[in-house]
Amino acid sequence: MKINKVQPYSDASGLLDLLRFLSALTVLELHATLKHVIPGYQAVMVFFVLSGYFVGSGVLKNVLQQSWSWSQYLINRFVRLWIVLLPSLCLTIIWVKLQNAMTDQTIHNDSLKSFMINALFLKGQFTPSFGQNGVLWSLTYEFWYYILFPPLALFLFSKSIRKRFLYFVVTVALAYFIYQVLGPRVLKYFSIWLMGAGVAILPRLKWESKRLNRVVMVLASAAAIGSLWLPDALLHYTPTSNVNAEPFIPDLIIGLSYSLLIYTIISFYKNTTFLTGLTRTATFLAGFSYTLYLIHFPVFNFIRASHKDHAVPLLEHFQPSQNLRDNIVLVILMIVYAWVISRLTEEHTPKIRRMIQKLISYPRTVLWRVSTKSEKGYD
């Protein structure tokens, strides 16, 4: 089985990075305007599909090549999540304390217990987000998909019958834990994440006609964009603030549509490099999209509370949910804010990974050297 991984610096890589940033920007705009006509919640489904593709393809490649390493994988995943999540939780504390001190709109869910629950990805179906940072729910979903998918892949593709049985038991046990502790909704949405992983094992479309490629690309893009609004409209549904009340079928349609779009992007642009300028820009923007996603919500809470209580004179006439100009200014400021924070956090992900890998491998290296010296008579 061949894994269909995107090539670095290719047009496909740039387009997927652009998709990642635009999804984060859509969530940001929803929370800036509080108008549910903007598909911010639906954009999280795009994150799930993209995550399924990028993480799932890496897992499948290593499993099929028999080069799987749990330690390497867990280091990569924990560093990737925590390098932004932990600072964002600390920033949430700061904004919550400011809001509680300066306004009458008090936020209570800022205890150490709540901090740890969210930091350890144990936020259950009815557990409130730390400091009312409403985007944290999706991190719990992502983390457990990262944990659940490798044993599932090892069960399906291991050559050893013993390993298959072992990982079948592990997969069932993990699924049962997620169902009981975090709720059935987390497992249900795993199917959307798996759609992204499934793209990695599909053979590429190979047509000679560039015109046909463009037509298919336009149709796939239109279907993906339309899926953000059309399913809800057909069901006469408007999203609420309670994420657990969201119906599954519209989200499933979004997952299918964006899986198709990602599949066409990889098929047609995996090995092309015509969009160099777009790729560079998209790579830069995607480089802080995770930070942008996690840190904006507490700031918006503070701004709205300050405006309502006239706590900050500078914000007294600032009405981000009503004024288009203020919305644009707010979004730009949040992008700059996220970029600055990302320079201190997300940008250093590879460096932190290497540092932890060295710390973990160092004792093994020392033991190996001692063992080698003993065998050669050096002790």
CSV table of C-alpha atoms in Angstrom, one decimal:
chain,number,residue,atom,x,y,z
A,1,MET,CA,0.0,0.0,0.0
A,2,LYS,CA,1.4,3.4,-1.0
A,3,ILE,CA,0.9,6.4,1.3
A,4,ASN,CA,-0.1,9.5,-0.6
A,5,LYS,CA,1.8,12.1,1.4
A,6,VAL,CA,2.1,15.7,0.3
A,7,GLN,CA,5.5,17.0,-0.7
A,8,PRO,CA,7.1,19.9,1.2
A,9,TYR,CA,7.1,23.2,-0.6
A,10,SER,CA,4.8,21.8,-3.3
A,11,ASP,CA,1.7,23.7,-4.5
A,12,ALA,CA,-0.4,21.1,-2.6
A,13,SER,CA,1.5,21.9,0.6
A,14,GLY,CA,0.8,25.6,0.1
A,15,LEU,CA,-2.9,25.1,-0.6
A,16,LEU,CA,-3.4,22.9,2.4
A,17,ASP,CA,-1.5,25.5,4.6
A,18,LEU,CA,-3.8,28.2,3.2
A,19,LEU,CA,-6.8,26.0,4.0
A,20,ARG,CA,-5.5,25.6,7.6
A,21,PHE,CA,-5.1,29.4,8.1
A,22,LEU,CA,-8.4,30.3,6.5
A,23,SER,CA,-10.2,27.8,8.9
A,24,ALA,CA,-8.6,29.4,11.9
A,25,LEU,CA,-9.5,32.9,10.5
A,26,THR,CA,-13.1,31.7,10.1
A,27,VAL,CA,-13.3,30.6,13.7
A,28,LEU,CA,-11.8,34.0,14.7
A,29,GLU,CA,-14.3,35.9,12.7
A,30,LEU,CA,-17.2,34.0,14.2
A,31,HIS,CA,-16.1,34.9,17.7
A,32,ALA,CA,-15.4,38.5,16.7
A,33,THR,CA,-18.9,39.0,15.3
A,34,LEU,CA,-21.0,36.5,17.3
A,35,LYS,CA,-23.0,36.0,14.1
A,36,HIS,CA,-23.7,32.3,13.5
A,37,VAL,CA,-24.1,32.9,9.7
A,38,ILE,CA,-20.3,32.7,9.7
A,39,PRO,CA,-19.4,29.0,9.7
A,40,GLY,CA,-16.8,29.2,12.5
A,41,TYR,CA,-17.9,26.0,14.3
A,42,GLN,CA,-18.1,24.2,11.0
A,43,ALA,CA,-14.5,25.2,10.2
A,44,VAL,CA,-13.4,23.0,13.1
A,45,MET,CA,-14.5,20.0,11.0
A,46,VAL,CA,-11.9,21.2,8.4
A,47,PHE,CA,-9.3,21.1,11.1
A,48,PHE,CA,-10.3,17.5,12.0
A,49,VAL,CA,-10.0,16.4,8.3
A,50,LEU,CA,-6.6,18.2,7.9
A,51,SER,CA,-5.3,16.7,11.1
A,52,GLY,CA,-6.5,13.3,10.1
A,53,TYR,CA,-4.6,13.6,6.8
A,54,PHE,CA,-1.3,15.0,8.1
A,55,VAL,CA,-1.0,12.9,11.3
A,56,GLY,CA,-2.7,9.8,9.9
A,57,SER,CA,-0.5,9.7,6.8
A,58,GLY,CA,2.6,9.8,9.0
A,59,VAL,CA,1.3,7.1,11.3
A,60,LEU,CA,0.4,4.8,8.3
A,61,LYS,CA,3.7,5.4,6.6
A,62,ASN,CA,5.7,4.4,9.7
A,63,VAL,CA,3.5,1.4,10.5
A,64,LEU,CA,3.6,0.1,6.9
A,65,GLN,CA,7.4,0.6,6.8
A,66,GLN,CA,7.7,-1.2,10.1
A,67,SER,CA,9.5,1.9,11.6
A,68,TRP,CA,6.9,2.7,14.1
A,69,SER,CA,8.1,4.3,17.4
A,70,TRP,CA,5.7,5.1,20.2
A,71,SER,CA,8.3,7.4,22.0
A,72,GLN,CA,9.0,9.4,18.8
A,73,TYR,CA,5.3,9.8,18.0
A,74,LEU,CA,4.2,10.8,21.5
A,75,ILE,CA,7.1,13.3,21.8
A,76,ASN,CA,6.0,14.9,18.5
A,77,ARG,CA,2.3,15.0,19.5
A,78,PHE,CA,2.7,16.3,23.1
A,79,VAL,CA,5.2,19.0,22.1
A,80,ARG,CA,3.0,20.1,19.2
A,81,LEU,CA,0.0,20.4,21.5
A,82,TRP,CA,1.5,21.7,24.7
A,83,ILE,CA,3.9,24.2,23.3
A,84,VAL,CA,0.9,26.4,22.5
A,85,LEU,CA,-1.8,25.0,24.8
A,86,LEU,CA,0.1,25.6,28.1
A,87,PRO,CA,1.0,29.2,27.3
A,88,SER,CA,-2.5,29.8,26.1
A,89,LEU,CA,-3.9,28.6,29.4
A,90,CYS,CA,-1.6,30.9,31.2
A,91,LEU,CA,-2.7,33.8,29.0
A,92,THR,CA,-6.3,32.8,29.7
A,93,ILE,CA,-5.6,33.3,33.4
A,94,ILE,CA,-4.3,36.8,32.8
A,95,TRP,CA,-7.3,37.9,30.7
A,96,VAL,CA,-9.7,36.3,33.2
A,97,LYS,CA,-8.0,38.0,36.2
A,98,LEU,CA,-8.2,41.3,34.3
A,99,GLN,CA,-11.8,40.8,33.5
A,100,ASN,CA,-12.8,39.8,37.0
A,101,ALA,CA,-10.9,42.8,38.5
A,102,MET,CA,-12.1,45.5,36.1
A,103,THR,CA,-15.7,44.4,35.3
A,104,ASP,CA,-18.8,43.0,36.9
A,105,GLN,CA,-18.8,40.0,34.6
A,106,THR,CA,-17.0,37.5,36.7
A,107,ILE,CA,-15.5,34.3,35.3
A,108,HIS,CA,-15.2,31.5,37.9
A,109,ASN,CA,-13.9,28.6,36.0
A,110,ASP,CA,-10.2,29.4,36.5
A,111,SER,CA,-9.2,26.9,39.2
A,112,LEU,CA,-6.0,24.8,39.2
A,113,LYS,CA,-8.2,21.7,38.8
A,114,SER,CA,-9.8,23.1,35.7
A,115,PHE,CA,-6.4,24.1,34.4
A,116,MET,CA,-5.1,20.5,34.8
A,117,ILE,CA,-8.3,18.9,33.3
A,118,ASN,CA,-7.9,21.0,30.1
A,119,ALA,CA,-4.1,20.7,30.0
A,120,LEU,CA,-4.4,16.9,30.2
A,121,PHE,CA,-7.1,16.7,27.6
A,122,LEU,CA,-9.7,15.3,30.0
A,123,LYS,CA,-12.4,17.9,29.3
A,124,GLY,CA,-15.5,15.8,29.2
A,125,GLN,CA,-18.8,16.4,27.5
A,126,PHE,CA,-20.2,18.5,30.3
A,127,THR,CA,-16.9,19.9,31.7
A,128,PRO,CA,-16.6,23.7,31.2
A,129,SER,CA,-13.6,25.1,29.3
A,130,PHE,CA,-10.9,26.7,31.4
A,131,GLY,CA,-11.6,30.5,31.8
A,132,GLN,CA,-14.5,30.2,29.3
A,133,ASN,CA,-12.0,29.7,26.5
A,134,GLY,CA,-14.6,28.2,24.3
A,135,VAL,CA,-12.2,26.7,21.7
A,136,LEU,CA,-10.6,24.2,24.1
A,137,TRP,CA,-13.2,21.5,23.5
A,138,SER,CA,-11.6,20.6,20.1
A,139,LEU,CA,-8.2,20.0,21.7
A,140,THR,CA,-9.6,17.1,23.7
A,141,TYR,CA,-11.0,15.6,20.6
A,142,GLU,CA,-7.7,16.0,18.7
A,143,PHE,CA,-5.6,14.5,21.4
A,144,TRP,CA,-7.6,11.4,21.8
A,145,TYR,CA,-7.7,10.9,18.0
A,146,TYR,CA,-3.9,11.0,18.1
A,147,ILE,CA,-3.9,8.4,20.8
A,148,LEU,CA,-6.6,6.1,19.3
A,149,PHE,CA,-5.5,6.0,15.7
A,150,PRO,CA,-2.0,4.4,16.1
A,151,PRO,CA,-3.3,1.2,17.8
A,152,LEU,CA,-6.1,1.0,15.3
A,153,ALA,CA,-3.5,1.2,12.4
A,154,LEU,CA,-1.2,-1.3,14.1
A,155,PHE,CA,-4.2,-3.7,14.5
A,156,LEU,CA,-5.1,-3.4,10.9
A,157,PHE,CA,-1.6,-3.5,9.3
A,158,SER,CA,0.7,-5.4,11.7
A,159,LYS,CA,2.1,-8.6,10.2
A,160,SER,CA,2.2,-10.4,13.6
A,161,ILE,CA,-1.0,-12.1,14.8
A,162,ARG,CA,0.0,-11.5,18.4
A,163,LYS,CA,0.5,-7.8,17.8
A,164,ARG,CA,-2.8,-7.6,16.0
A,165,PHE,CA,-4.6,-9.1,18.9
A,166,LEU,CA,-2.8,-6.9,21.4
A,167,TYR,CA,-3.6,-3.7,19.5
A,168,PHE,CA,-7.2,-4.8,19.0
A,169,VAL,CA,-7.5,-5.0,22.8
A,170,VAL,CA,-5.8,-1.6,23.2
A,171,THR,CA,-8.1,0.0,20.6
A,172,VAL,CA,-11.2,-1.3,22.3
A,173,ALA,CA,-10.0,-0.3,25.7
A,174,LEU,CA,-9.2,3.2,24.6
A,175,ALA,CA,-12.5,3.6,22.8
A,176,TYR,CA,-14.4,2.4,25.9
A,177,PHE,CA,-12.4,4.9,28.1
A,178,ILE,CA,-13.2,7.7,25.7
A,179,TYR,CA,-16.9,6.7,25.6
A,180,GLN,CA,-17.3,6.5,29.4
A,181,VAL,CA,-15.1,9.5,30.5
A,182,LEU,CA,-15.3,12.0,27.6
A,183,GLY,CA,-18.6,11.1,26.1
A,184,PRO,CA,-19.9,9.3,22.9
A,185,ARG,CA,-19.7,12.4,20.8
A,186,VAL,CA,-15.8,12.3,20.8
A,187,LEU,CA,-16.0,8.8,19.3
A,188,LYS,CA,-18.6,9.8,16.8
A,189,TYR,CA,-16.5,12.6,15.4
A,190,PHE,CA,-13.5,10.3,15.1
A,191,SER,CA,-15.1,9.2,11.8
A,192,ILE,CA,-14.6,12.7,10.4
A,193,TRP,CA,-10.9,12.7,11.5
A,194,LEU,CA,-10.6,9.2,9.9
A,195,MET,CA,-11.8,10.6,6.6
A,196,GLY,CA,-8.6,12.7,6.4
A,197,ALA,CA,-6.5,9.7,7.2
A,198,GLY,CA,-8.3,7.8,4.5
A,199,VAL,CA,-7.3,10.3,1.9
A,200,ALA,CA,-3.7,9.2,2.5
A,201,ILE,CA,-4.3,5.7,1.2
A,202,LEU,CA,-6.3,6.6,-1.9
A,203,PRO,CA,-4.5,6.4,-5.2
A,204,ARG,CA,-4.0,9.7,-6.9
A,205,LEU,CA,-6.2,10.9,-9.8
A,206,LYS,CA,-4.1,10.9,-12.9
A,207,TRP,CA,-5.7,12.6,-15.9
A,208,GLU,CA,-3.9,14.0,-18.8
A,209,SER,CA,-6.3,16.8,-19.4
A,210,LYS,CA,-5.4,20.0,-17.4
A,211,ARG,CA,-8.8,21.4,-18.2
A,212,LEU,CA,-10.5,18.5,-16.6
A,213,ASN,CA,-8.3,18.9,-13.6
A,214,ARG,CA,-9.4,22.5,-13.2
A,215,VAL,CA,-13.1,21.7,-13.6
A,216,VAL,CA,-12.8,19.0,-11.0
A,217,MET,CA,-10.9,21.3,-8.7
A,218,VAL,CA,-13.5,24.1,-9.1
A,219,LEU,CA,-16.4,21.6,-8.4
A,220,ALA,CA,-14.6,20.2,-5.3
A,221,SER,CA,-14.0,23.7,-4.0
A,222,ALA,CA,-17.6,24.8,-4.5
A,223,ALA,CA,-18.9,21.6,-2.8
A,224,ALA,CA,-16.5,22.2,0.2
A,225,ILE,CA,-17.5,25.8,0.6
A,226,GLY,CA,-21.2,25.1,0.1
A,227,SER,CA,-21.0,22.3,2.7
A,228,LEU,CA,-20.3,24.9,5.4
A,229,TRP,CA,-23.8,26.4,5.0
A,230,LEU,CA,-26.0,24.2,2.9
A,231,PRO,CA,-26.6,21.2,5.3
A,232,ASP,CA,-27.6,23.4,8.1
A,233,ALA,CA,-29.9,25.4,5.8
A,234,LEU,CA,-31.6,22.2,4.6
A,235,LEU,CA,-32.1,21.1,8.1
A,236,HIS,CA,-33.4,24.5,9.2
A,237,TYR,CA,-30.8,24.6,11.9
A,238,THR,CA,-28.8,27.4,13.4
A,239,PRO,CA,-25.8,26.6,15.6
A,240,THR,CA,-26.1,27.3,19.3
A,241,SER,CA,-23.4,28.1,21.9
A,242,ASN,CA,-23.7,24.6,23.2
A,243,VAL,CA,-21.3,22.5,21.1
A,244,ASN,CA,-22.8,19.3,22.4
A,245,ALA,CA,-26.1,20.2,20.7
A,246,GLU,CA,-24.7,20.3,17.2
A,247,PRO,CA,-26.2,17.7,14.9
A,248,PHE,CA,-23.8,15.2,13.3
A,249,ILE,CA,-25.1,14.9,9.7
A,250,PRO,CA,-24.1,18.4,8.6
A,251,ASP,CA,-20.7,18.0,10.1
A,252,LEU,CA,-20.3,14.6,8.4
A,253,ILE,CA,-21.1,16.2,5.1
A,254,ILE,CA,-18.5,18.9,5.7
A,255,GLY,CA,-15.9,16.1,6.5
A,256,LEU,CA,-16.7,14.3,3.3
A,257,SER,CA,-16.6,17.5,1.2
A,258,TYR,CA,-13.3,18.7,2.5
A,259,SER,CA,-11.8,15.2,2.3
A,260,LEU,CA,-12.7,15.3,-1.4
A,261,LEU,CA,-11.1,18.7,-1.7
A,262,ILE,CA,-7.9,17.6,0.0
A,263,TYR,CA,-7.8,14.6,-2.2
A,264,THR,CA,-8.1,16.6,-5.4
A,265,ILE,CA,-5.4,19.1,-4.2
A,266,ILE,CA,-3.0,16.3,-3.5
A,267,SER,CA,-3.8,14.5,-6.7
A,268,PHE,CA,-3.3,17.5,-9.0
A,269,TYR,CA,-0.7,19.6,-7.1
A,270,LYS,CA,1.5,17.2,-5.2
A,271,ASN,CA,4.5,17.5,-7.5
A,272,THR,CA,4.0,21.0,-9.0
A,273,THR,CA,5.7,24.2,-7.9
A,274,PHE,CA,4.0,26.9,-9.9
A,275,LEU,CA,2.5,28.7,-6.9
A,276,THR,CA,5.7,29.6,-5.1
A,277,GLY,CA,4.6,33.0,-3.8
A,278,LEU,CA,1.3,31.5,-2.5
A,279,THR,CA,3.1,28.6,-0.9
A,280,ARG,CA,5.5,30.9,1.0
A,281,THR,CA,2.7,33.2,2.2
A,282,ALA,CA,0.5,30.3,3.2
A,283,THR,CA,3.3,28.5,5.0
A,284,PHE,CA,4.0,31.7,7.0
A,285,LEU,CA,0.3,32.2,7.9
A,286,ALA,CA,-0.2,28.5,8.8
A,287,GLY,CA,2.8,28.7,11.0
A,288,PHE,CA,0.8,30.6,13.7
A,289,SER,CA,-2.7,29.4,12.9
A,290,TYR,CA,-2.8,27.0,15.9
A,291,THR,CA,-1.7,29.9,18.2
A,292,LEU,CA,-4.4,32.2,16.6
A,293,TYR,CA,-7.0,29.5,17.2
A,294,LEU,CA,-6.2,29.0,20.9
A,295,ILE,CA,-5.5,32.5,22.3
A,296,HIS,CA,-8.2,34.8,20.8
A,297,PHE,CA,-11.3,33.8,22.8
A,298,PRO,CA,-10.3,35.2,26.2
A,299,VAL,CA,-9.3,38.5,24.6
A,300,PHE,CA,-12.8,38.8,23.0
A,301,ASN,CA,-14.4,38.0,26.3
A,302,PHE,CA,-12.4,40.8,28.0
A,303,ILE,CA,-13.1,43.3,25.3
A,304,ARG,CA,-16.9,42.7,25.4
A,305,ALA,CA,-17.0,42.8,29.2
A,306,SER,CA,-15.0,46.0,29.2
A,307,HIS,CA,-17.2,47.6,26.6
A,308,LYS,CA,-20.4,46.7,28.5
A,309,ASP,CA,-19.1,48.0,31.9
A,310,HIS,CA,-17.1,50.9,30.5
A,311,ALA,CA,-14.1,49.4,32.3
A,312,VAL,CA,-11.5,50.6,29.8
A,313,PRO,CA,-12.1,54.1,28.3
A,314,LEU,CA,-10.3,53.1,25.1
A,315,LEU,CA,-12.8,50.3,24.5
A,316,GLU,CA,-15.9,52.3,25.5
A,317,HIS,CA,-17.0,52.8,21.9
A,318,PHE,CA,-15.6,49.5,20.6
A,319,GLN,CA,-18.4,47.3,19.5
A,320,PRO,CA,-16.8,44.4,17.6
A,321,SER,CA,-20.1,42.5,17.2
A,322,GLN,CA,-21.8,45.4,15.4
A,323,ASN,CA,-19.3,47.5,13.6
A,324,LEU,CA,-17.6,46.3,10.5
A,325,ARG,CA,-14.6,48.6,10.8
A,326,ASP,CA,-14.1,47.6,14.4
A,327,ASN,CA,-14.3,43.9,13.4
A,328,ILE,CA,-11.6,44.3,10.8
A,329,VAL,CA,-9.3,46.2,13.2
A,330,LEU,CA,-9.9,43.6,15.9
A,331,VAL,CA,-9.1,40.7,13.5
A,332,ILE,CA,-5.9,42.4,12.3
A,333,LEU,CA,-4.8,43.1,15.9
A,334,MET,CA,-5.5,39.5,16.9
A,335,ILE,CA,-3.5,38.2,14.0
A,336,VAL,CA,-0.5,40.3,15.0
A,337,TYR,CA,-1.0,39.3,18.7
A,338,ALA,CA,-1.0,35.6,17.7
A,339,TRP,CA,2.0,36.0,15.5
A,340,VAL,CA,4.0,37.6,18.4
A,341,ILE,CA,3.0,34.8,20.8
A,342,SER,CA,3.8,32.2,18.1
A,343,ARG,CA,7.3,33.6,17.8
A,344,LEU,CA,7.8,32.6,21.5
A,345,THR,CA,6.0,29.3,21.3
A,346,GLU,CA,4.8,27.5,18.1
A,347,GLU,CA,7.9,28.6,16.1
A,348,HIS,CA,10.2,26.7,18.4
A,349,THR,CA,8.3,23.3,18.1
A,350,PRO,CA,11.2,21.5,16.1
A,351,LYS,CA,13.8,22.8,18.6
A,352,ILE,CA,11.9,21.6,21.6
A,353,ARG,CA,11.3,18.3,20.0
A,354,ARG,CA,15.0,17.8,19.3
A,355,MET,CA,15.9,18.9,22.9
A,356,ILE,CA,13.5,16.4,24.4
A,357,GLN,CA,14.6,13.6,22.1
A,358,LYS,CA,18.2,14.2,23.2
A,359,LEU,CA,17.3,14.2,26.9
A,360,ILE,CA,15.5,10.9,26.4
A,361,SER,CA,18.2,9.3,24.3
A,362,TYR,CA,21.1,10.5,26.5
A,363,PRO,CA,20.7,7.8,29.3
A,364,ARG,CA,20.5,5.1,26.6
A,365,THR,CA,23.6,6.4,25.0
A,366,VAL,CA,25.5,6.5,28.3
A,367,LEU,CA,24.3,2.9,29.2
A,368,TRP,CA,25.4,1.7,25.7
A,369,ARG,CA,28.9,3.3,26.1
A,370,VAL,CA,29.3,1.8,29.6
A,371,SER,CA,28.2,-1.6,28.3
A,372,THR,CA,30.6,-1.3,25.4
A,373,LYS,CA,33.5,-0.3,27.6
A,374,SER,CA,32.8,-3.2,29.9
A,375,GLU,CA,32.8,-5.7,27.1
A,376,LYS,CA,36.2,-4.3,25.9
A,377,GLY,CA,37.7,-4.4,29.4
A,378,TYR,CA,37.7,-0.7,30.0
A,379,ASP,CA,36.1,-0.6,33.4
